[in-house]
mmCIF file of C-alpha atoms in Angstrom:
data_model
loop_
_atom_site.group_PDB
_atom_site.id
_atom_site.type_symbol
_atom_site.label_atom_id
_atom_site.label_comp_id
_atom_site.label_asym_id
_atom_site.label_seq_id
_atom_site.Cartn_x
_atom_site.Cartn_y
_atom_site.Cartn_z
ATOM 1 C CA MET A 1 27.308 112.178 129.653
ATOM 2 C CA LEU A 2 29.766 109.835 128.021
ATOM 3 C CA SER A 3 30.808 108.491 131.424
ATOM 4 C CA ARG A 4 27.231 107.430 132.043
ATOM 5 C CA VAL A 5 27.218 105.530 128.753
ATOM 6 C CA VAL A 6 30.497 103.848 129.692
ATOM 7 C CA LEU A 7 29.248 102.971 133.148
ATOM 8 C CA SER A 8 26.060 101.438 131.784
ATOM 9 C CA ALA A 9 28.108 99.470 129.239
ATOM 10 C CA ALA A 10 30.358 98.297 132.047
ATOM 11 C CA ALA A 11 27.316 97.338 134.074
ATOM 12 C CA THR A 12 26.052 95.119 131.289
ATOM 13 C CA GLU A 13 29.447 93.450 131.161
ATOM 14 C CA ALA A 14 29.679 93.226 134.933
ATOM 15 C CA PRO A 15 28.768 89.556 135.280
ATOM 16 C CA ALA A 16 31.671 88.620 132.982
ATOM 17 C CA LEU A 17 33.964 91.084 134.674
ATOM 18 C CA LYS A 18 33.378 89.767 138.122
ATOM 19 C CA ASN A 19 36.232 87.348 137.811
ATOM 20 C CA ALA A 20 38.524 89.772 136.132
ATOM 21 C CA ALA A 21 41.048 91.918 137.891
ATOM 22 C CA LEU A 22 40.260 95.565 138.137
ATOM 23 C CA LEU A 23 41.972 97.811 135.645
ATOM 24 C CA GLY A 24 43.854 100.685 137.109
ATOM 25 C CA PRO A 25 47.597 100.850 136.789
ATOM 26 C CA GLY A 26 49.209 102.090 139.946
ATOM 27 C CA ALA A 27 46.130 101.518 142.047
ATOM 28 C CA LEU A 28 46.676 97.792 142.196
ATOM 29 C CA GLN A 29 49.542 97.898 144.644
ATOM 30 C CA THR A 30 48.160 100.422 147.044
ATOM 31 C CA ALA A 31 44.686 99.084 147.727
ATOM 32 C CA ARG A 32 43.663 95.488 147.938
ATOM 33 C CA ILE A 33 40.441 95.721 146.038
ATOM 34 C CA PHE A 34 38.173 92.743 146.009
ATOM 35 C CA HIS A 35 36.681 91.544 142.769
ATOM 36 C CA THR A 36 33.412 93.306 143.407
ATOM 37 C CA GLY A 37 31.875 96.349 141.939
ATOM 38 C CA GLN A 38 32.064 97.686 138.447
ATOM 39 C CA PRO A 39 35.303 99.099 137.249
ATOM 40 C CA SER A 40 34.923 102.657 136.135
ATOM 41 C CA LEU A 41 36.655 103.192 132.851
ATOM 42 C CA ALA A 42 36.111 106.875 132.450
ATOM 43 C CA PRO A 43 37.846 109.171 132.759
ATOM 44 C CA VAL A 44 40.855 107.115 131.731
ATOM 45 C CA PRO A 45 43.647 107.728 134.249
ATOM 46 C CA PRO A 46 46.876 109.112 132.839
ATOM 47 C CA LEU A 47 49.838 106.805 132.244
ATOM 48 C CA PRO A 48 52.048 106.426 135.278
ATOM 49 C CA GLU A 49 55.352 108.197 135.049
ATOM 50 C CA TYR A 50 57.654 105.336 136.035
ATOM 51 C CA GLY A 51 57.155 101.608 136.088
ATOM 52 C CA GLY A 52 57.482 99.427 139.124
ATOM 53 C CA LYS A 53 60.864 99.660 140.733
ATOM 54 C CA VAL A 54 63.197 96.776 140.003
ATOM 55 C CA ARG A 55 66.577 96.052 141.525
ATOM 56 C CA PHE A 56 69.419 94.741 139.384
ATOM 57 C CA GLY A 57 66.975 94.870 136.521
ATOM 58 C CA LEU A 58 65.671 91.444 137.549
ATOM 59 C CA ILE A 59 64.019 91.454 140.950
ATOM 60 C CA PRO A 60 61.057 93.684 141.710
ATOM 61 C CA GLU A 61 61.187 95.940 144.700
ATOM 62 C CA GLU A 62 58.154 94.255 146.237
ATOM 63 C CA PHE A 63 60.267 91.198 147.052
ATOM 64 C CA PHE A 64 62.654 93.306 149.129
ATOM 65 C CA GLN A 65 59.745 94.986 150.883
ATOM 66 C CA PHE A 66 58.210 91.613 151.561
ATOM 67 C CA LEU A 67 61.322 90.391 153.381
ATOM 68 C CA TYR A 68 62.145 93.644 155.116
ATOM 69 C CA PRO A 69 60.063 93.199 158.302
ATOM 70 C CA LYS A 70 61.633 89.851 159.095
ATOM 71 C CA THR A 71 65.193 90.150 157.838
ATOM 72 C CA GLY A 72 65.988 93.842 157.453
ATOM 73 C CA VAL A 73 67.847 95.326 154.560
ATOM 74 C CA THR A 74 70.445 92.648 153.907
ATOM 75 C CA GLY A 75 67.973 89.737 154.002
ATOM 76 C CA PRO A 76 67.287 89.414 150.283
ATOM 77 C CA TYR A 77 70.983 89.836 149.445
ATOM 78 C CA MET A 78 71.888 87.045 151.823
ATOM 79 C CA LEU A 79 69.135 84.946 150.369
ATOM 80 C CA GLY A 80 70.435 85.612 146.872
ATOM 81 C CA THR A 81 74.017 84.832 147.744
ATOM 82 C CA GLY A 82 73.021 81.705 149.612
ATOM 83 C CA LEU A 83 70.899 80.476 146.757
ATOM 84 C CA ILE A 84 73.650 81.075 144.221
ATOM 85 C CA LEU A 85 76.241 79.248 146.317
ATOM 86 C CA TYR A 86 73.790 76.426 146.951
ATOM 87 C CA PHE A 87 73.078 76.009 143.254
ATOM 88 C CA LEU A 88 76.746 76.048 142.434
ATOM 89 C CA SER A 89 77.808 73.671 145.159
ATOM 90 C CA LYS A 90 75.064 71.167 144.599
ATOM 91 C CA GLU A 91 75.502 71.597 140.819
ATOM 92 C CA ILE A 92 71.949 72.390 140.304
ATOM 93 C CA TYR A 93 73.521 75.046 138.099
ATOM 94 C CA VAL A 94 76.170 73.245 136.072
ATOM 95 C CA VAL A 95 79.272 75.113 135.077
ATOM 96 C CA THR A 96 79.838 74.573 131.393
ATOM 97 C CA ALA A 97 81.682 76.413 128.665
ATOM 98 C CA GLU A 98 78.527 78.335 127.892
ATOM 99 C CA MET A 99 78.740 80.015 131.268
ATOM 100 C CA PHE A 100 81.763 82.076 130.289
ATOM 101 C CA SER A 101 80.319 83.082 126.975
ATOM 102 C CA SER A 102 77.078 84.070 128.698
ATOM 103 C CA ILE A 103 79.041 86.050 131.287
ATOM 104 C CA ALA A 104 80.826 87.892 128.506
ATOM 105 C CA THR A 105 77.565 88.528 126.640
ATOM 106 C CA ILE A 106 75.722 89.748 129.680
ATOM 107 C CA GLY A 107 78.640 91.940 130.697
ATOM 108 C CA LEU A 108 78.674 93.523 127.290
ATOM 109 C CA LEU A 109 74.924 94.052 127.424
ATOM 110 C CA ILE A 110 75.102 95.692 130.814
ATOM 111 C CA TYR A 111 77.941 97.943 129.685
ATOM 112 C CA GLY A 112 76.036 98.931 126.565
ATOM 113 C CA ILE A 113 72.826 99.611 128.474
ATOM 114 C CA LYS A 114 74.581 101.636 131.136
ATOM 115 C CA LYS A 115 76.398 103.682 128.579
ATOM 116 C CA TYR A 116 73.755 104.295 125.946
ATOM 117 C CA GLY A 117 70.622 103.837 127.990
ATOM 118 C CA PRO A 118 69.984 107.479 128.827
ATOM 119 C CA SER A 119 70.445 108.728 125.271
ATOM 120 C CA VAL A 120 68.140 106.058 123.874
ATOM 121 C CA ALA A 121 65.607 106.945 126.540
ATOM 122 C CA GLU A 122 65.871 110.592 125.607
ATOM 123 C CA PHE A 123 65.338 109.795 121.968
ATOM 124 C CA ALA A 124 62.271 107.679 122.732
ATOM 125 C CA ASP A 125 60.935 110.364 125.046
ATOM 126 C CA LYS A 126 61.375 112.942 122.354
ATOM 127 C CA LEU A 127 59.445 110.773 119.893
ATOM 128 C CA ASN A 128 56.673 110.432 122.430
ATOM 129 C CA GLU A 129 56.672 114.106 123.155
ATOM 130 C CA ASP A 130 56.459 114.908 119.478
ATOM 131 C CA LYS A 131 53.444 112.697 119.121
ATOM 132 C CA LEU A 132 51.817 114.218 122.146
ATOM 133 C CA ALA A 133 52.625 117.699 120.939
ATOM 134 C CA LYS A 134 51.005 116.993 117.589
ATOM 135 C CA LEU A 135 47.878 115.643 119.224
ATOM 136 C CA GLU A 136 47.828 118.525 121.641
ATOM 137 C CA GLU A 137 48.191 120.914 118.733
ATOM 138 C CA ALA A 138 45.297 119.287 116.960
ATOM 139 C CA LYS A 139 43.240 119.509 120.122
ATOM 140 C CA GLN A 140 44.173 123.135 120.628
ATOM 141 C CA ALA A 141 43.410 123.942 117.020
ATOM 142 C CA SER A 142 40.050 122.299 117.320
ATOM 143 C CA ILE A 143 39.333 124.122 120.559
ATOM 144 C CA LYS A 144 40.446 127.400 119.045
ATOM 145 C CA SER A 145 38.304 126.942 115.978
ATOM 146 C CA ILE A 146 35.306 126.151 118.123
ATOM 147 C CA GLN A 147 36.075 129.132 120.318
ATOM 148 C CA ASP A 148 36.284 131.322 117.251
ATOM 149 C CA ALA A 149 32.956 130.020 116.090
ATOM 150 C CA ILE A 150 31.498 130.765 119.524
ATOM 151 C CA ASP A 151 32.905 134.292 119.436
ATOM 152 C CA MET A 152 31.513 134.881 116.002
ATOM 153 C CA GLU A 153 28.145 133.612 117.146
ATOM 154 C CA LYS A 154 28.252 135.962 120.107
ATOM 155 C CA ALA A 155 29.248 138.871 117.889
ATOM 156 C CA GLN A 156 26.396 138.129 115.565
ATOM 157 C CA GLN A 157 24.034 137.862 118.454
ATOM 158 C CA ALA A 158 25.260 141.215 119.656
ATOM 159 C CA LEU A 159 24.720 142.571 116.181
ATOM 160 C CA VAL A 160 21.123 141.454 116.329
ATOM 161 C CA GLN A 161 20.706 143.717 119.310
ATOM 162 C CA LYS A 162 21.930 146.630 117.249
ATOM 163 C CA ARG A 163 19.601 146.016 114.339
ATOM 164 C CA HIS A 164 17.421 148.933 115.353
ATOM 165 C CA TYR A 165 20.179 151.354 114.304
ATOM 166 C CA LEU A 166 19.969 149.927 110.817
ATOM 167 C CA PHE A 167 16.219 150.260 110.773
ATOM 168 C CA ASP A 168 16.411 153.837 112.032
ATOM 169 C CA VAL A 169 18.833 154.715 109.283
ATOM 170 C CA GLN A 170 16.611 153.099 106.710
ATOM 171 C CA ARG A 171 13.598 154.862 108.041
ATOM 172 C CA ASN A 172 15.428 158.171 107.900
ATOM 173 C CA ASN A 173 16.529 157.484 104.377
ATOM 174 C CA ILE A 174 12.991 156.685 103.281
ATOM 175 C CA ALA A 175 11.631 159.773 104.976
ATOM 176 C CA MET A 176 14.254 161.895 103.280
ATOM 177 C CA SER A 177 13.582 160.448 99.895
ATOM 178 C CA LEU A 178 9.849 160.969 100.417
ATOM 179 C CA GLU A 179 10.537 164.590 101.342
ATOM 180 C CA VAL A 180 12.770 165.019 98.314
ATOM 181 C CA THR A 181 10.141 163.594 95.993
ATOM 182 C CA TYR A 182 7.496 165.781 97.495
ATOM 183 C CA ARG A 183 9.547 168.912 97.081
ATOM 184 C CA GLU A 184 10.513 167.944 93.571
ATOM 185 C CA ARG A 185 6.918 167.531 92.608
ATOM 186 C CA LEU A 186 5.995 170.767 94.325
ATOM 187 C CA HIS A 187 8.639 172.555 92.319
ATOM 188 C CA ARG A 188 7.409 170.930 89.157
ATOM 189 C CA VAL A 189 3.888 172.071 89.860
ATOM 190 C CA TYR A 190 5.156 175.594 90.410
ATOM 191 C CA ARG A 191 7.088 175.474 87.170
ATOM 192 C CA GLU A 192 4.172 174.193 85.162
ATOM 193 C CA VAL A 193 1.816 176.796 86.547
ATOM 194 C CA LYS A 194 4.379 179.516 85.902
ATOM 195 C CA ASN A 195 4.819 178.188 82.437
ATOM 196 C CA ARG A 196 1.133 178.480 81.680
ATOM 197 C CA LEU A 197 0.880 181.925 83.223
ATOM 198 C CA ASP A 198 3.955 183.044 81.231
ATOM 199 C CA TYR A 199 2.279 181.814 78.129
ATOM 200 C CA HIS A 200 -0.804 183.867 78.747
ATOM 201 C CA ILE A 201 1.329 186.918 79.541
ATOM 202 C CA SER A 202 3.407 186.562 76.440
ATOM 203 C CA VAL A 203 0.252 186.099 74.383
ATOM 204 C CA GLN A 204 -1.085 189.345 75.833
ATOM 205 C CA ASN A 205 2.203 191.122 75.200
ATOM 206 C CA VAL A 206 2.292 189.980 71.635
ATOM 207 C CA ALA A 207 -1.250 191.028 71.107
ATOM 208 C CA ARG A 208 -0.592 194.473 72.576
ATOM 209 C CA ARG A 209 2.583 194.958 70.546
ATOM 210 C CA LYS A 210 0.835 193.984 67.433
ATOM 211 C CA GLU A 211 -1.917 196.429 68.164
ATOM 212 C CA GLN A 212 0.594 199.208 68.914
ATOM 213 C CA GLU A 213 2.505 198.631 65.756
ATOM 214 C CA HIS A 214 -0.596 198.426 63.729
ATOM 215 C CA MET A 215 -1.928 201.601 65.248
ATOM 216 C CA ILE A 216 1.343 203.474 64.728
ATOM 217 C CA SER A 217 1.593 202.445 61.142
ATOM 218 C CA TRP A 218 -2.026 203.329 60.599
ATOM 219 C CA VAL A 219 -1.549 206.738 62.177
ATOM 220 C CA GLU A 220 1.578 207.403 60.104
ATOM 221 C CA LYS A 221 -0.168 206.323 56.984
ATOM 222 C CA SER A 222 -3.096 208.585 57.665
ATOM 223 C CA VAL A 223 -0.828 211.504 58.556
ATOM 224 C CA VAL A 224 1.219 211.066 55.437
ATOM 225 C CA GLN A 225 -2.003 210.855 53.471
ATOM 226 C CA SER A 226 -3.329 213.994 55.094
ATOM 227 C CA ILE A 227 -0.346 216.089 54.105
ATOM 228 C CA SER A 228 -1.645 217.866 50.931
ATOM 229 C CA ALA A 229 0.607 219.121 48.184
ATOM 230 C CA GLN A 230 0.403 222.782 49.195
ATOM 231 C CA GLN A 231 1.337 222.098 52.807
ATOM 232 C CA GLU A 232 4.240 220.143 51.553
ATOM 233 C CA ARG A 233 5.573 223.097 49.510
ATOM 234 C CA GLU A 234 5.211 225.471 52.478
ATOM 235 C CA THR A 235 7.048 223.127 54.798
ATOM 236 C CA ILE A 236 9.922 222.657 52.384
ATOM 237 C CA ALA A 237 10.307 226.506 51.918
ATOM 238 C CA LYS A 238 10.353 226.999 55.681
ATOM 239 C CA CYS A 239 13.001 224.287 56.053
ATOM 240 C CA ILE A 240 15.184 226.022 53.493
ATOM 241 C CA GLN A 241 14.857 229.353 55.325
ATOM 242 C CA ASP A 242 15.845 227.692 58.588
ATOM 243 C CA LEU A 243 18.800 226.080 56.998
ATOM 244 C CA GLN A 244 20.041 229.454 55.617
ATOM 245 C CA LEU A 245 19.719 231.011 59.068
ATOM 246 C CA LEU A 246 21.674 228.171 60.505
ATOM 247 C CA ALA A 247 24.330 228.519 57.827
ATOM 248 C CA LYS A 248 24.730 232.195 58.680
ATOM 249 C CA LYS A 249 25.035 231.384 62.287
ATOM 250 C CA ALA A 250 27.550 228.711 61.542
ATOM 251 C CA GLN A 251 29.672 231.042 59.416
ATOM 252 C CA ALA A 252 29.675 233.730 62.044
ATOM 253 C CA GLN A 253 30.947 231.631 64.914
ATOM 254 C CA PRO A 254 34.437 230.509 63.771
ATOM 255 C CA VAL A 255 35.394 234.267 63.296
ATOM 256 C CA MET A 256 35.003 234.871 67.031
ATOM 257 C CA MET B 1 35.911 81.762 159.704
ATOM 258 C CA ALA B 2 33.114 83.580 157.998
ATOM 259 C CA SER B 3 34.533 86.476 156.025
ATOM 260 C CA PRO B 4 32.417 89.408 154.873
ATOM 261 C CA VAL B 5 33.578 88.944 151.273
ATOM 262 C CA PRO B 6 32.535 85.682 149.621
ATOM 263 C CA LEU B 7 35.381 83.269 149.017
ATOM 264 C CA LYS B 8 35.096 83.089 145.262
ATOM 265 C CA GLU B 9 36.065 86.655 144.681
ATOM 266 C CA LYS B 10 39.064 86.959 146.938
ATOM 267 C CA ARG B 11 42.506 87.334 145.535
ATOM 268 C CA LEU B 12 45.087 84.666 146.225
ATOM 269 C CA LEU B 13 47.047 86.572 148.852
ATOM 270 C CA ASP B 14 43.872 87.231 150.848
ATOM 271 C CA VAL B 15 42.820 83.624 150.950
ATOM 272 C CA ARG B 16 43.541 81.826 154.170
ATOM 273 C CA ILE B 17 45.454 78.601 153.969
ATOM 274 C CA SER B 18 42.564 76.510 155.206
ATOM 275 C CA GLU B 19 40.406 77.914 152.476
ATOM 276 C CA LEU B 20 42.993 77.333 149.776
ATOM 277 C CA PRO B 21 41.793 74.033 148.337
ATOM 278 C CA SER B 22 38.229 75.218 148.035
ATOM 279 C CA TRP B 23 39.446 78.463 146.522
ATOM 280 C CA VAL B 24 41.523 76.600 143.933
ATOM 281 C CA LEU B 25 38.637 74.357 143.096
ATOM 282 C CA MET B 26 36.332 77.282 142.718
ATOM 283 C CA ARG B 27 38.424 78.957 140.016
ATOM 284 C CA ASP B 28 37.325 78.984 136.458
ATOM 285 C CA PHE B 29 39.044 76.179 134.563
ATOM 286 C CA THR B 30 37.230 76.437 131.283
ATOM 287 C CA PRO B 31 39.354 77.381 128.274
ATOM 288 C CA MET B 32 37.874 80.843 128.387
ATOM 289 C CA GLY B 33 38.736 81.103 132.054
ATOM 290 C CA ILE B 34 42.322 79.991 131.526
ATOM 291 C CA ALA B 35 42.708 82.383 128.622
ATOM 292 C CA GLY B 36 41.246 85.090 130.823
ATOM 293 C CA ALA B 37 43.773 84.259 133.524
ATOM 294 C CA PHE B 38 46.676 84.539 131.062
ATOM 295 C CA ARG B 39 45.198 87.758 129.783
ATOM 296 C CA ARG B 40 44.941 89.206 133.245
ATOM 297 C CA GLY B 41 48.499 88.213 134.124
ATOM 298 C CA TYR B 42 49.816 89.722 130.957
ATOM 299 C CA ASP B 43 47.822 92.902 131.477
ATOM 300 C CA ARG B 44 49.078 93.252 135.035
ATOM 301 C CA TYR B 45 52.712 92.882 134.018
ATOM 302 C CA TYR B 46 52.302 95.071 130.981
ATOM 303 C CA ASN B 47 50.557 97.885 132.791
ATOM 304 C CA LYS B 48 53.050 97.840 135.601
ATOM 305 C CA TYR B 49 56.363 97.680 133.806
ATOM 306 C CA VAL B 50 55.910 98.462 130.137
ATOM 307 C CA ASN B 51 52.970 100.776 129.603
ATOM 308 C CA VAL B 52 54.506 103.743 131.409
ATOM 309 C CA ARG B 53 55.907 107.052 130.345
ATOM 310 C CA LYS B 54 59.519 106.332 131.238
ATOM 311 C CA GLY B 55 59.919 102.584 131.078
ATOM 312 C CA SER B 56 63.213 100.916 131.813
ATOM 313 C CA VAL B 57 64.982 97.836 130.555
ATOM 314 C CA ALA B 58 63.659 95.944 133.589
ATOM 315 C CA GLY B 59 60.341 95.384 131.852
ATOM 316 C CA LEU B 60 62.015 93.410 129.095
ATOM 317 C CA SER B 61 64.895 91.905 131.030
ATOM 318 C CA MET B 62 62.624 90.290 133.572
ATOM 319 C CA VAL B 63 60.779 88.470 130.826
ATOM 320 C CA LEU B 64 64.026 87.309 129.256
ATOM 321 C CA ALA B 65 65.430 86.176 132.606
ATOM 322 C CA ALA B 66 62.285 84.201 133.301
ATOM 323 C CA TYR B 67 62.587 82.596 129.852
ATOM 324 C CA VAL B 68 66.228 81.707 130.534
ATOM 325 C CA VAL B 69 65.384 80.125 133.871
ATOM 326 C CA PHE B 70 62.435 78.265 132.366
ATOM 327 C CA SER B 71 64.461 76.840 129.484
ATOM 328 C CA TYR B 72 67.237 75.877 131.910
ATOM 329 C CA CYS B 73 64.720 73.940 133.926
ATOM 330 C CA LEU B 74 63.473 72.210 130.791
ATOM 331 C CA SER B 75 66.939 71.168 129.674
ATOM 332 C CA TYR B 76 68.233 70.225 133.124
ATOM 333 C CA LYS B 77 67.879 66.564 132.272
ATOM 334 C CA GLU B 78 70.541 66.801 129.571
ATOM 335 C CA LEU B 79 72.722 69.195 131.542
ATOM 336 C CA LYS B 80 72.924 66.823 134.455
ATOM 337 C CA HIS B 81 75.438 64.739 132.518
ATOM 338 C CA GLU B 82 77.911 67.610 132.300
ATOM 339 C CA ARG B 83 78.401 67.864 136.009
ATOM 340 C CA LEU B 84 81.982 68.146 137.190
ATOM 341 C CA ARG B 85 81.582 65.988 140.234
ATOM 342 C CA LYS B 86 79.432 62.976 140.726
ATOM 343 C CA TYR B 87 78.753 63.320 144.424
ATOM 344 C CA HIS B 88 77.827 66.536 146.132
#
């Protein structure tokens, strides 16, 4: 979607870009593109690995390729040598004292570059790589966090599918608690009824005991009252006779 | 020589020699156009030799060599007097 935005932005700028060269490092040398059409800026192509090839650090390779069909491999070198000799002989290049100092300076520079070039390049590459690694890490961290969020979302969505387990458990719990309450109340009813019935029974028992006791005491009282004096004397005499008999019997036994 | 691409938008190396004057006259010579031309040249050089993963010293040394040559050309008038021989 972003590419469409970029393309439309490029289209609005197209009239001004018509005179401009097309952007696209590396593509410029391979295809002769005319100044028509809209340059597409997205996706941005990656940086090329190496720059254009250069010989002696001064002359681009394209010059040698340009002369190759007509003069072969040694053409540009001959051209260079001839030009140098021509400049020297016609004194278009004047030999002064500065020439020797410049030769010494340039020699020193070349020596230094040849000797320390690779290590400096390595150092710079490492710096670049560190930067890239940090950015990559940030990108990966962001991707990972988003992925984690996605996974959590999916897990929660899956959980939603399993909600019915929760509802079943809740329903079971409620049914059980209802059952428990019902049984509790049933038991309470039983207890209350039993309580009342026990009360009536105990009331009856108490009443009957009271009647019994009252009757027994009344009977005793009447019996005691009915024993006249004469009967009492006769009973006591009989008891004494019985006791004497018993005493005789008791005396007789230990002899045997 | 009618070409399928209109003349104004051709690059210099694709322009035929007969069309060269008209091509040169058709270029944009306003200040903005000249600035744009410098910008394009700089961008081309920069993207080819400097803005790469493993650049070399060539990107810088070519600019310095061009500066040396250019300044030599500017000061040739004074250097002419230090010639070793008068006639060549």
